[in-house]
Short mmCIF file of C-alpha atoms in Angstrom, two decimals:
data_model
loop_
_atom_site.label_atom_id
_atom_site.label_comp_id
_atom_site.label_asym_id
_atom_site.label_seq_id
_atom_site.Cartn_x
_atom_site.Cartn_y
_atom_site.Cartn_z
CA UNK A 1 -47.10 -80.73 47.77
CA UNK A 2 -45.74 -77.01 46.35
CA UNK A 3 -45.73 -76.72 42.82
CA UNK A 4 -44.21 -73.44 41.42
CA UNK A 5 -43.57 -72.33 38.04
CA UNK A 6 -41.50 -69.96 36.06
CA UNK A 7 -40.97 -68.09 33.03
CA UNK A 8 -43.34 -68.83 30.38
CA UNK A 9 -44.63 -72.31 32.20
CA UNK A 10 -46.02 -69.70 34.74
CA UNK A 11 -47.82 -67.05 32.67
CA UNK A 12 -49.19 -70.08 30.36
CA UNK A 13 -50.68 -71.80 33.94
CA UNK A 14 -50.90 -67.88 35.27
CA UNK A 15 -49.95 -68.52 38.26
CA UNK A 16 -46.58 -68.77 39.82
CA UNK A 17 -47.12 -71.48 43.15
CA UNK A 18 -50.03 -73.75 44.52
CA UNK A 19 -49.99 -76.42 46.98
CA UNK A 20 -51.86 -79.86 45.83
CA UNK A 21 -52.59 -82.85 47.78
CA UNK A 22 -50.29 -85.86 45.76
CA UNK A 23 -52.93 -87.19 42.97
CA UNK A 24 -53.69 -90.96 43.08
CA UNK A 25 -51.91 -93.08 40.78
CA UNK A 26 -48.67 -90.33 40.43
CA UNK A 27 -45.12 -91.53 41.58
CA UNK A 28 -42.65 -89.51 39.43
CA UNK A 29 -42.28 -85.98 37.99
CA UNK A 30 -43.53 -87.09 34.43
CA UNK A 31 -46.68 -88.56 35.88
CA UNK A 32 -47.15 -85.25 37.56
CA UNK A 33 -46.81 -82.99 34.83
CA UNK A 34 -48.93 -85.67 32.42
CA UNK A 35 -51.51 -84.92 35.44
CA UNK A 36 -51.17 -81.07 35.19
CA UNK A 37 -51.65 -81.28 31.63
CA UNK A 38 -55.59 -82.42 32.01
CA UNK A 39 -56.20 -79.41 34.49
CA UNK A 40 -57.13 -77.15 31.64
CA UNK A 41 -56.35 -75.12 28.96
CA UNK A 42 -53.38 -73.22 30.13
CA UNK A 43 -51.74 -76.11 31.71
CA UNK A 44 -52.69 -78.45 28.37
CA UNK A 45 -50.42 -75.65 26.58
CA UNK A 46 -47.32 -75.40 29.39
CA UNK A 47 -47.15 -78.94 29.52
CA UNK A 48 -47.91 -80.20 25.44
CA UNK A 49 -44.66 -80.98 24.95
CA UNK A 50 -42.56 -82.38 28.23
CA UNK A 51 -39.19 -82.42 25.92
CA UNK A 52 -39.53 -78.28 26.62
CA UNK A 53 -39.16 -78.39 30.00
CA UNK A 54 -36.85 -79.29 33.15
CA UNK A 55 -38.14 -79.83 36.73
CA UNK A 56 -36.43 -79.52 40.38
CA UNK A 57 -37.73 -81.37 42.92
CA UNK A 58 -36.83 -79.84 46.46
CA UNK A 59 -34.30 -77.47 44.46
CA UNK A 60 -32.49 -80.49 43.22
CA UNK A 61 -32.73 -80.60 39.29
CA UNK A 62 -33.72 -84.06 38.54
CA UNK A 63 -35.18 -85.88 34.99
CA UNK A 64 -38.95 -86.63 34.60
CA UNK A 65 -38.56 -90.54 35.77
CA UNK A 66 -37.62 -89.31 39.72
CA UNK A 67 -39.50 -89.76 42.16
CA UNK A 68 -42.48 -87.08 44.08
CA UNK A 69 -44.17 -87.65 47.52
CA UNK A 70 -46.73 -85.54 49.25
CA UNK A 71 -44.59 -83.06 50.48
CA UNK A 72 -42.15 -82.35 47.77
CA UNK A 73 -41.47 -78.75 46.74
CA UNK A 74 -41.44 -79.34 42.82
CA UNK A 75 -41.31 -77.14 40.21
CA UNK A 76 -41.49 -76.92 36.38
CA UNK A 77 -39.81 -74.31 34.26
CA UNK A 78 -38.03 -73.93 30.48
CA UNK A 79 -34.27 -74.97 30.19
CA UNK A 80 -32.57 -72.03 32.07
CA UNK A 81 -31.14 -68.59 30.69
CA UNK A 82 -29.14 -67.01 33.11
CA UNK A 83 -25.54 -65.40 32.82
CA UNK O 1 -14.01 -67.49 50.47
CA UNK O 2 -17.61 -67.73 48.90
CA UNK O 3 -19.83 -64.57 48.45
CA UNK O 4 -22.84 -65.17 46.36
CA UNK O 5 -25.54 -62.83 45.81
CA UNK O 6 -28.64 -61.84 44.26
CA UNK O 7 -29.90 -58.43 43.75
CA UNK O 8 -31.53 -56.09 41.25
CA UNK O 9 -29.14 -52.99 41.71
CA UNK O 10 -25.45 -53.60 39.86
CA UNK O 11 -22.32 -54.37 41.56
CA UNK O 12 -19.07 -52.81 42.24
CA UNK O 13 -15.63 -55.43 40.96
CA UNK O 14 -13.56 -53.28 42.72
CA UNK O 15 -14.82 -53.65 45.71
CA UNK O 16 -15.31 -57.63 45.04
CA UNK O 17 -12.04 -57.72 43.92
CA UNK O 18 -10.53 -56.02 47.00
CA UNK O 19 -12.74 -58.24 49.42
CA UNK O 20 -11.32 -61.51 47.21
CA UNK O 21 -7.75 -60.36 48.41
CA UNK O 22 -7.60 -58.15 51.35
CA UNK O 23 -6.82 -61.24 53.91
CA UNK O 24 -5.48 -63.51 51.52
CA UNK O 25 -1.71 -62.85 51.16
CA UNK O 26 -1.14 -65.88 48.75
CA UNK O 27 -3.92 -64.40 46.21
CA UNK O 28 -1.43 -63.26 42.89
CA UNK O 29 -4.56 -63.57 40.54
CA UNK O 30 -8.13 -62.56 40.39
CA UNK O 31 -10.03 -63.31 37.15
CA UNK O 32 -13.56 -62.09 36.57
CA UNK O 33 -16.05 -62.43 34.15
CA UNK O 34 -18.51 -59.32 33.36
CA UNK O 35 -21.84 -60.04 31.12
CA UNK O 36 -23.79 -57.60 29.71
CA UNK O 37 -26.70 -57.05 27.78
CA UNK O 38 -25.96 -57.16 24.27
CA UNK O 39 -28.62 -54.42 22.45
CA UNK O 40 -27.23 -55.28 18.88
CA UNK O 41 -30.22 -56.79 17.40
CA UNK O 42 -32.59 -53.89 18.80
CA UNK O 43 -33.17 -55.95 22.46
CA UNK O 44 -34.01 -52.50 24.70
CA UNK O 45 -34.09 -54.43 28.16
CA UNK O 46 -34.38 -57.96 29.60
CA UNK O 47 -35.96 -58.75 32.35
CA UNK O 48 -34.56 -61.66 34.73
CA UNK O 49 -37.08 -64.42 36.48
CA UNK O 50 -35.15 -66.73 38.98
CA UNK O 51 -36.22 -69.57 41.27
CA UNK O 52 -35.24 -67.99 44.71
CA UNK O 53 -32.84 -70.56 47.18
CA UNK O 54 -32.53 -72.51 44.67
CA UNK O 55 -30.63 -70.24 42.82
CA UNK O 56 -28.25 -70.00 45.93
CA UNK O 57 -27.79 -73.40 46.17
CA UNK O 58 -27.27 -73.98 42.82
CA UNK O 59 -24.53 -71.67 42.44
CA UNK O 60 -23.02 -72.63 45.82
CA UNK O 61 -22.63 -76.15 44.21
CA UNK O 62 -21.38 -74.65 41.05
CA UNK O 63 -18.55 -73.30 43.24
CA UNK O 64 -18.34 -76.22 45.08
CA UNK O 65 -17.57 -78.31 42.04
CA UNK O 66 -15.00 -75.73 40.74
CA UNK O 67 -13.18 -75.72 44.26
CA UNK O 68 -12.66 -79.76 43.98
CA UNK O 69 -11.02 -79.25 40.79
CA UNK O 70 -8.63 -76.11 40.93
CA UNK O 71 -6.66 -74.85 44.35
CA UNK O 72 -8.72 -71.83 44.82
CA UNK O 73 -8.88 -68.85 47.52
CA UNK O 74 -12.42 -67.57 46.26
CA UNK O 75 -15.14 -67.57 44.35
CA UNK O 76 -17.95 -64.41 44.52
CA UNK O 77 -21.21 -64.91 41.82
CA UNK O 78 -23.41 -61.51 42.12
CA UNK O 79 -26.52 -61.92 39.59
CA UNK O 80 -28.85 -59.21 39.10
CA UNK O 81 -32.60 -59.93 38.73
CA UNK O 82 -35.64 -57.71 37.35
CA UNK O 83 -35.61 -55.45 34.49
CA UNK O 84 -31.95 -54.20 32.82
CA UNK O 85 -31.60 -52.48 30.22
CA UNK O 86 -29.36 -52.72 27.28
CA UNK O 87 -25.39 -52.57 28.27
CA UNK O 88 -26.26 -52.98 31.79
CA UNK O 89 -24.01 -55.53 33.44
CA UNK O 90 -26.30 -58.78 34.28
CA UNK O 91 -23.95 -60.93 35.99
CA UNK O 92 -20.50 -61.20 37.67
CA UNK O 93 -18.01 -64.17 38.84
CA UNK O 94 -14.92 -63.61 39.81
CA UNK O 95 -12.15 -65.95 41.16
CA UNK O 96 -9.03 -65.58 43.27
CA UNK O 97 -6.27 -68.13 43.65
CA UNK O 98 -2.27 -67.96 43.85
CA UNK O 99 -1.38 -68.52 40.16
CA UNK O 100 -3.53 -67.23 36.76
CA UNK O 101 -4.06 -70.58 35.48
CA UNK O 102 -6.15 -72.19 38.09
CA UNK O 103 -8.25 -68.64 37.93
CA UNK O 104 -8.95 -68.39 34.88
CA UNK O 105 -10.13 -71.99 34.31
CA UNK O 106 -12.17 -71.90 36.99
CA UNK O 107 -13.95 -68.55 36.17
CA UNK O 108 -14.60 -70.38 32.72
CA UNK O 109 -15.92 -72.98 34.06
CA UNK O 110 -18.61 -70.86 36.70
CA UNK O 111 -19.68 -69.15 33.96
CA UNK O 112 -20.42 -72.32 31.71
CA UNK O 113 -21.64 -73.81 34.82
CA UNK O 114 -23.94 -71.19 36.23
CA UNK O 115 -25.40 -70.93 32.52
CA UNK O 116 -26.85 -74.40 32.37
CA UNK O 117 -27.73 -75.22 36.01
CA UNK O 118 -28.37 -71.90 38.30
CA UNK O 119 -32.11 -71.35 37.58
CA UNK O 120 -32.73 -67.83 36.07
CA UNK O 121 -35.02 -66.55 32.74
CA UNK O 122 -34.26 -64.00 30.48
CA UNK O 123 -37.64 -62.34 28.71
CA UNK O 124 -36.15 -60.22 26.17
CA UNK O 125 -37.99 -57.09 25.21
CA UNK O 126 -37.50 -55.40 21.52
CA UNK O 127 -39.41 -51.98 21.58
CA UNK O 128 -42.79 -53.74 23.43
CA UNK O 129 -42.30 -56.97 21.70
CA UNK O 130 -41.47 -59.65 24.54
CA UNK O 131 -39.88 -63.14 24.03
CA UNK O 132 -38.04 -65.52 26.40
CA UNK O 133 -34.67 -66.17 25.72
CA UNK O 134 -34.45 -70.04 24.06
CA UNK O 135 -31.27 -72.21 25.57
CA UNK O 136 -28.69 -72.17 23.50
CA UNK O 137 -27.11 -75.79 22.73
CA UNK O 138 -23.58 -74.45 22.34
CA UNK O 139 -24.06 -73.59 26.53
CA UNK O 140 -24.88 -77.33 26.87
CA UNK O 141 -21.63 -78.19 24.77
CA UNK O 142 -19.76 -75.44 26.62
CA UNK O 143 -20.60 -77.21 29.91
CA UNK O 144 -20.30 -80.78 28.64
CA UNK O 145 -16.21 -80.09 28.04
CA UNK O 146 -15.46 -80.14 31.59
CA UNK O 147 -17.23 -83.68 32.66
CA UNK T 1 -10.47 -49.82 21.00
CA UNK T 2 -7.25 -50.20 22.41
CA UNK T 3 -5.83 -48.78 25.98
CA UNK T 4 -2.10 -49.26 26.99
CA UNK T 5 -1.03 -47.54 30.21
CA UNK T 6 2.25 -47.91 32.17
CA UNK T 7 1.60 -45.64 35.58
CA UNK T 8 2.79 -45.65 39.24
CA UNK T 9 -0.79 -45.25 40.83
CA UNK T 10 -3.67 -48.13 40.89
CA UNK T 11 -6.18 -48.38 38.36
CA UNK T 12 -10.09 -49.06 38.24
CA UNK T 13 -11.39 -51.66 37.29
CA UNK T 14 -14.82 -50.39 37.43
CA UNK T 15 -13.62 -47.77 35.35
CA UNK T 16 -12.09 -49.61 32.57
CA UNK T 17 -14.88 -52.21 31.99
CA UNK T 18 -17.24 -49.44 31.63
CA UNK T 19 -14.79 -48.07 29.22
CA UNK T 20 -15.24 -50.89 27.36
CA UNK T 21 -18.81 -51.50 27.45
CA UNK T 22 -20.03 -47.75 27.10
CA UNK T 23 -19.73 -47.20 23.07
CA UNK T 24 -20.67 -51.62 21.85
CA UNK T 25 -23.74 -52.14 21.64
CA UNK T 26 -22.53 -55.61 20.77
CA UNK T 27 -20.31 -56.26 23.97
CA UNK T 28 -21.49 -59.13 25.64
CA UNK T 29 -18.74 -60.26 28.15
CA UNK T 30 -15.68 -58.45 29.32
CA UNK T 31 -13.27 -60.70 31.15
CA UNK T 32 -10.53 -59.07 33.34
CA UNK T 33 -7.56 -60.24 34.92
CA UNK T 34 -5.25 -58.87 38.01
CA UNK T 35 -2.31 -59.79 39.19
CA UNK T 36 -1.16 -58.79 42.76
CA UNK T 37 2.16 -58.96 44.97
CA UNK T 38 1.87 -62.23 46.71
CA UNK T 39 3.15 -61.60 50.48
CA UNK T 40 2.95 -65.21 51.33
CA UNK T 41 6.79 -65.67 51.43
CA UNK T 42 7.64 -63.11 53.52
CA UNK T 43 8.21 -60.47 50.20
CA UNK T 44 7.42 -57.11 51.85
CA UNK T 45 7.28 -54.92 48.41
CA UNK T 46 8.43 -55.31 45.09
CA UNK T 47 10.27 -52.56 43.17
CA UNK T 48 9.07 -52.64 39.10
CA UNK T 49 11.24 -51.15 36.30
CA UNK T 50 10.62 -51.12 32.70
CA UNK T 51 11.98 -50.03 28.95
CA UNK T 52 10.00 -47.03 28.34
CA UNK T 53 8.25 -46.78 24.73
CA UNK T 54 9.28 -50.62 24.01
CA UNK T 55 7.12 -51.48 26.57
CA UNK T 56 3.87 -49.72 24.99
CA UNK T 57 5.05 -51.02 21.49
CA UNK T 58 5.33 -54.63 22.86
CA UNK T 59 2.09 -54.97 24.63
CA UNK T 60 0.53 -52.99 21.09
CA UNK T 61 1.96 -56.08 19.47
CA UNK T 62 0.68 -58.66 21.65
CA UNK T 63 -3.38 -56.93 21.64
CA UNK T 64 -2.41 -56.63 17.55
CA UNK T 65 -1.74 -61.01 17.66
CA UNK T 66 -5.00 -61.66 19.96
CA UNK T 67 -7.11 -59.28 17.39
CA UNK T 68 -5.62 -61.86 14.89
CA UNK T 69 -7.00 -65.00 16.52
CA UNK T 70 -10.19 -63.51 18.14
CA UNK T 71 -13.20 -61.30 17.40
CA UNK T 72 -12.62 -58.80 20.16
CA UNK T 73 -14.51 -55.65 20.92
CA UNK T 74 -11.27 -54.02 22.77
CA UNK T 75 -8.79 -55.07 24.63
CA UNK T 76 -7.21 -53.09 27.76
CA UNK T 77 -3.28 -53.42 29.45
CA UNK T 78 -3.07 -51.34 32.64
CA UNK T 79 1.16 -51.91 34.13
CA UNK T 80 1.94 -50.49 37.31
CA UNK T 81 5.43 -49.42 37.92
CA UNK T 82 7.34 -48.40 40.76
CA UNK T 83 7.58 -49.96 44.41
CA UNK T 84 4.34 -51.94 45.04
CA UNK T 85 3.82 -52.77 48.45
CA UNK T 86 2.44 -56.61 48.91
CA UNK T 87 -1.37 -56.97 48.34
CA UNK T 88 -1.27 -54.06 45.69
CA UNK T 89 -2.58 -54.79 42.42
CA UNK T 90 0.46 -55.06 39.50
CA UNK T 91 -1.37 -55.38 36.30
CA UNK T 92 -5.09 -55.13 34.72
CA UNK T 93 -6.14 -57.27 31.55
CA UNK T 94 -9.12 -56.88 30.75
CA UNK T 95 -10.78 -57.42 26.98
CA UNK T 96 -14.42 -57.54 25.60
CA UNK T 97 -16.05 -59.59 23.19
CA UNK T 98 -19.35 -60.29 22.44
CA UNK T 99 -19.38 -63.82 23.30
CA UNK T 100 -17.78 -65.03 26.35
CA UNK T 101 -15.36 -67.90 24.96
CA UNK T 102 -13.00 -64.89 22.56
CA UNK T 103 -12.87 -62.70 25.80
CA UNK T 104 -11.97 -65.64 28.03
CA UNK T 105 -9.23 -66.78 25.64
CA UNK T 106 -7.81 -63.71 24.65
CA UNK T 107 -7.27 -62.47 28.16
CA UNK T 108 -5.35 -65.32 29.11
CA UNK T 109 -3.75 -64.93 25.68
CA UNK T 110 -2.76 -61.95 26.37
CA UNK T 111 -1.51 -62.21 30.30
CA UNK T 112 1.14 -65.23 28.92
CA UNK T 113 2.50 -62.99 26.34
CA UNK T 114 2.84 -60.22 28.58
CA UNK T 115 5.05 -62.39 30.94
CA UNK T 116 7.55 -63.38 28.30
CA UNK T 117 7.47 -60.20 26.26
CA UNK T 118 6.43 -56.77 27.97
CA UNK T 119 9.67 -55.44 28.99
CA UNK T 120 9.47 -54.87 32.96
CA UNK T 121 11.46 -56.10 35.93
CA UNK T 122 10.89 -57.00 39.10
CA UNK T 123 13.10 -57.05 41.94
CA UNK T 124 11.52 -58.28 45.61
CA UNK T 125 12.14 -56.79 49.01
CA UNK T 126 12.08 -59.08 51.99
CA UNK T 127 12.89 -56.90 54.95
CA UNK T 128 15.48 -55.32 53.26
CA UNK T 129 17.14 -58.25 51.12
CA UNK T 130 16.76 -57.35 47.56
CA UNK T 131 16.61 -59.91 45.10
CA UNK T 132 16.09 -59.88 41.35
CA UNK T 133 12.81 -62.00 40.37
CA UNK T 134 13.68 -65.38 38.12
CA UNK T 135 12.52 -65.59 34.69
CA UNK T 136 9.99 -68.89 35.70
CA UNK T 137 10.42 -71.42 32.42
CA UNK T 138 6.40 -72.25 32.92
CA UNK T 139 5.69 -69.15 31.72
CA UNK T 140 7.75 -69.70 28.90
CA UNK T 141 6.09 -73.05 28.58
CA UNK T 142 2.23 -71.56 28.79
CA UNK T 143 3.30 -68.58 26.15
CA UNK T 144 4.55 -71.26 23.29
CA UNK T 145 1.26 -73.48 23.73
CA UNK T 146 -0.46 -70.83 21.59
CA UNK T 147 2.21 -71.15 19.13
CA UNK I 1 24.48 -46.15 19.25
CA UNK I 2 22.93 -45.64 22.25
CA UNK I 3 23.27 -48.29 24.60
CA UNK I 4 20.41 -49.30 27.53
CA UNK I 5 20.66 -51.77 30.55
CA UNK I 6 17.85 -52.99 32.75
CA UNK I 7 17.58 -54.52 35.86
CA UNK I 8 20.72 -56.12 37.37
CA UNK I 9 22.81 -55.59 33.94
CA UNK I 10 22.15 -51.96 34.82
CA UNK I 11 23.06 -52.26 38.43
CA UNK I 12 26.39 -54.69 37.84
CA UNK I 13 27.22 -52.06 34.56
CA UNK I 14 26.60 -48.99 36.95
CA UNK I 15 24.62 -47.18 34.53
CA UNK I 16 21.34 -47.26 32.30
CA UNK I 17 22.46 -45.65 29.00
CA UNK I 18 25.34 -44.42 27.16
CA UNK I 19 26.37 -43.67 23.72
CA UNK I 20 29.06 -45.24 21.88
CA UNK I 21 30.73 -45.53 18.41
CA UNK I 22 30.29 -48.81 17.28
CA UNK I 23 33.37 -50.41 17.87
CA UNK I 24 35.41 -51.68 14.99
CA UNK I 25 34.74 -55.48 13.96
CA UNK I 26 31.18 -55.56 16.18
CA UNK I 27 28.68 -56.71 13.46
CA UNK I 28 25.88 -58.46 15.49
CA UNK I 29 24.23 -58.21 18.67
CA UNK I 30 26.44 -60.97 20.48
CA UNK I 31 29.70 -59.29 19.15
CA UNK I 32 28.40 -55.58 20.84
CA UNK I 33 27.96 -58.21 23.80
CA UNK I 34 31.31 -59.69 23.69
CA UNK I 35 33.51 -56.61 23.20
CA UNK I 36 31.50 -55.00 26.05
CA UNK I 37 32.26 -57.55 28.39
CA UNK I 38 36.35 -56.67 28.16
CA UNK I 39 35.31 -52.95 29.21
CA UNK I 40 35.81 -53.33 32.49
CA UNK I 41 34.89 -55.54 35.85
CA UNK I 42 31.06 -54.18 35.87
CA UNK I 43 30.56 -55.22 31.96
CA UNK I 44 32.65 -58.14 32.77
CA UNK I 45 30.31 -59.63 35.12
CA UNK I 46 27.45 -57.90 33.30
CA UNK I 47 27.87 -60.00 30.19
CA UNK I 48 29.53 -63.45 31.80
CA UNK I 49 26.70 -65.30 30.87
CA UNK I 50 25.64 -64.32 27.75
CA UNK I 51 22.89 -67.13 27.93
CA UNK I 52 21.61 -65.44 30.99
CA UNK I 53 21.06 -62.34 29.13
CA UNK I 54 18.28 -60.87 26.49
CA UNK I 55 18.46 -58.10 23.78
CA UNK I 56 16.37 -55.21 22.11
CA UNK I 57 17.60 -53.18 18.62
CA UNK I 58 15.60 -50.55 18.39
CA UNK I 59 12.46 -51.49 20.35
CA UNK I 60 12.39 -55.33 18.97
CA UNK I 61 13.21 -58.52 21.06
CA UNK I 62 16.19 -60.01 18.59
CA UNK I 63 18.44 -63.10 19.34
CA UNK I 64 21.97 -62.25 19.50
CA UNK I 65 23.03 -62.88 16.19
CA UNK I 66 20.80 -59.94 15.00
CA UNK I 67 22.60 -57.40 13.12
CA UNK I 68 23.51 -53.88 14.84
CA UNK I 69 24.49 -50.89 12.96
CA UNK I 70 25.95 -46.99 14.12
CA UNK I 71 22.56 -45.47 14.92
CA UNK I 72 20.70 -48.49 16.87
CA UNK I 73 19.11 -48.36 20.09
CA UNK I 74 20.51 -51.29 21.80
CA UNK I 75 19.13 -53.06 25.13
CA UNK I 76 20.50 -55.54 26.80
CA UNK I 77 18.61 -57.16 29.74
CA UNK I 78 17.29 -60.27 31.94
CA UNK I 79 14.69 -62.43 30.98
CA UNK I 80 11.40 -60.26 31.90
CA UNK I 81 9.72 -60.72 34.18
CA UNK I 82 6.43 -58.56 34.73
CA UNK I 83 2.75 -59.25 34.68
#
């Protein structure tokens, strides 16, 4: 799978996209990002608190219960700020 | 008609304006909405992140939605990305149909629209100091009005 | 800052929102509207006459009662006059605000009153047959729901 | 006074201004209205339909039983119709 990540998700992580093979024992988005959150220090800090961010899976915005198979395009960013 | 666009340099409404109703001879109103970069509380520039395709998708359903719900004859969204600095216009929609009412409603409802779904980021920056722009509830209550 | 203009030639919209941004800091959204002669009828041009001086004072009154009901940053009325060939542009609202909602509201504010106040005339062309233009009664309608 | 007609009062009148002396027992917009009507077959069919028709003193939309005095600037027009 593609992860990418923007704003301040991405300079926490510092990095903006990496590919992952789908980790054992993850089905949704929230599984994923609890994942993430063990990888180290600056993903422990983008991901403490899953209430501050939204995620798109394949450019679709969808809640942290959907669904992610091994060759999703998701990503994980703040609420946006455009306009 | 849809024209959507994303670009760093700024835009030109007369020219999106004339394109909304040079081959359109039932086109009596054109609305559009300008924002800028407000440099009241000492903001120098912003600088804007966005998710690219997405962002054109997004928007494309955005108009897609707002065509289903008013008889419109187009719909342009031009966003600018990168750095801007204050009073720079950031973003504009503008919408042509026959009568004003259907236009203006539906340029109001882009904008509250585009603010809560198109993926973009604003990082502010006050003389050095840099901070990302929070959302802002009342754009969530803005948007809720028209479900 | 206020701009009234009654004129014979086109204006710029480019032009006037940059009029309107240049000076606020604190300008955050400038909404515009334009109307234009709908040719979908078969109206070839339509002629536009109007009470000189009342006309200025009238549309002054009507930017005086949206600076009454809305914070607005300024507020710009651009009326062409003369024969206007179908296509052409007729009239430019455009206001600024620093939020989004005042400058939404306040234009269309401001284009209802225009229709039942500002003292002009239209008369259409179709291939010759001249016809005075029809006071509509939902414009009358739209103007009192701000009442 | 200084009359003014727009539009097609103007072009069923035959003229866009004129001065007058405000004619004996004319007190009120709708009287100026009534005793210009009997001035001839272009006021007559000017002012048939009073209902049809709007008026100005000096500048400001007023209803027909407005007041108008020697040195007004009075309008009389059709519903407008610009924007």
């Amino acid at each position: 799978m593609t992860l990418l990540y923007f704003a301040w998700v991405r300079q926490k992580i510092g990095r903006s996209e990496e590919t992952l093979a789908l980790p054992e024992g993850v089905a949704t988005v929230g599984e994923l990002a609890a994942w993430l959150a063990k990888r180290g220090a600056g993903y422990a800090d983008a991901f403490a608190d899953p209430k501050r961010l939204r995620a798109a899976v394949n450019q679709d915005h969808v809640s942290f219960d959907a669904p992610v198979s091994a060759n999703d395009e998701v990503a994980f960013f703040p609420p946006v700020t455009g306009g | 008609m849809r024209t959507i666009r994303i670009q760093a340099g700024v835009f030109d409404v007369n020219a999106e304006i004339a394109a909304l109703t040079k081959d359109a001879a039932n086109v009596g109103a054109v609305v559009t909405f300008t924002g800028h970069v407000r440099g009241d509380d000492g903001l120098s520039s912003l600088t804007l992140e966005h998710y690219p395709h997405m962002t054109e998708r997004e928007i494309a359903r955005c108009i897609g939605e707002a065509e289903q719900r008013w008889p419109l004859l187009g719909a342009t969204v031009i966003h600018r990305i990168g750095k801007l600095m204050r009073g720079e216009p950031i973003v504009l929609v503008a919408v042509a149909a026959t009568h004003r009412q259907a236009a203006f409603a539906a340029a109001e409802f882009l904008m509250d629209y585009l603010k809560t779904r198109a993926p973009f980021w604003k990082e502010e920056d006050r003389g050095g100091a840099k901070r990302w722009v929070e959302h802002r509830e009342s754009d969530a209550q803005r948007a809720k009005r028209w479900e």
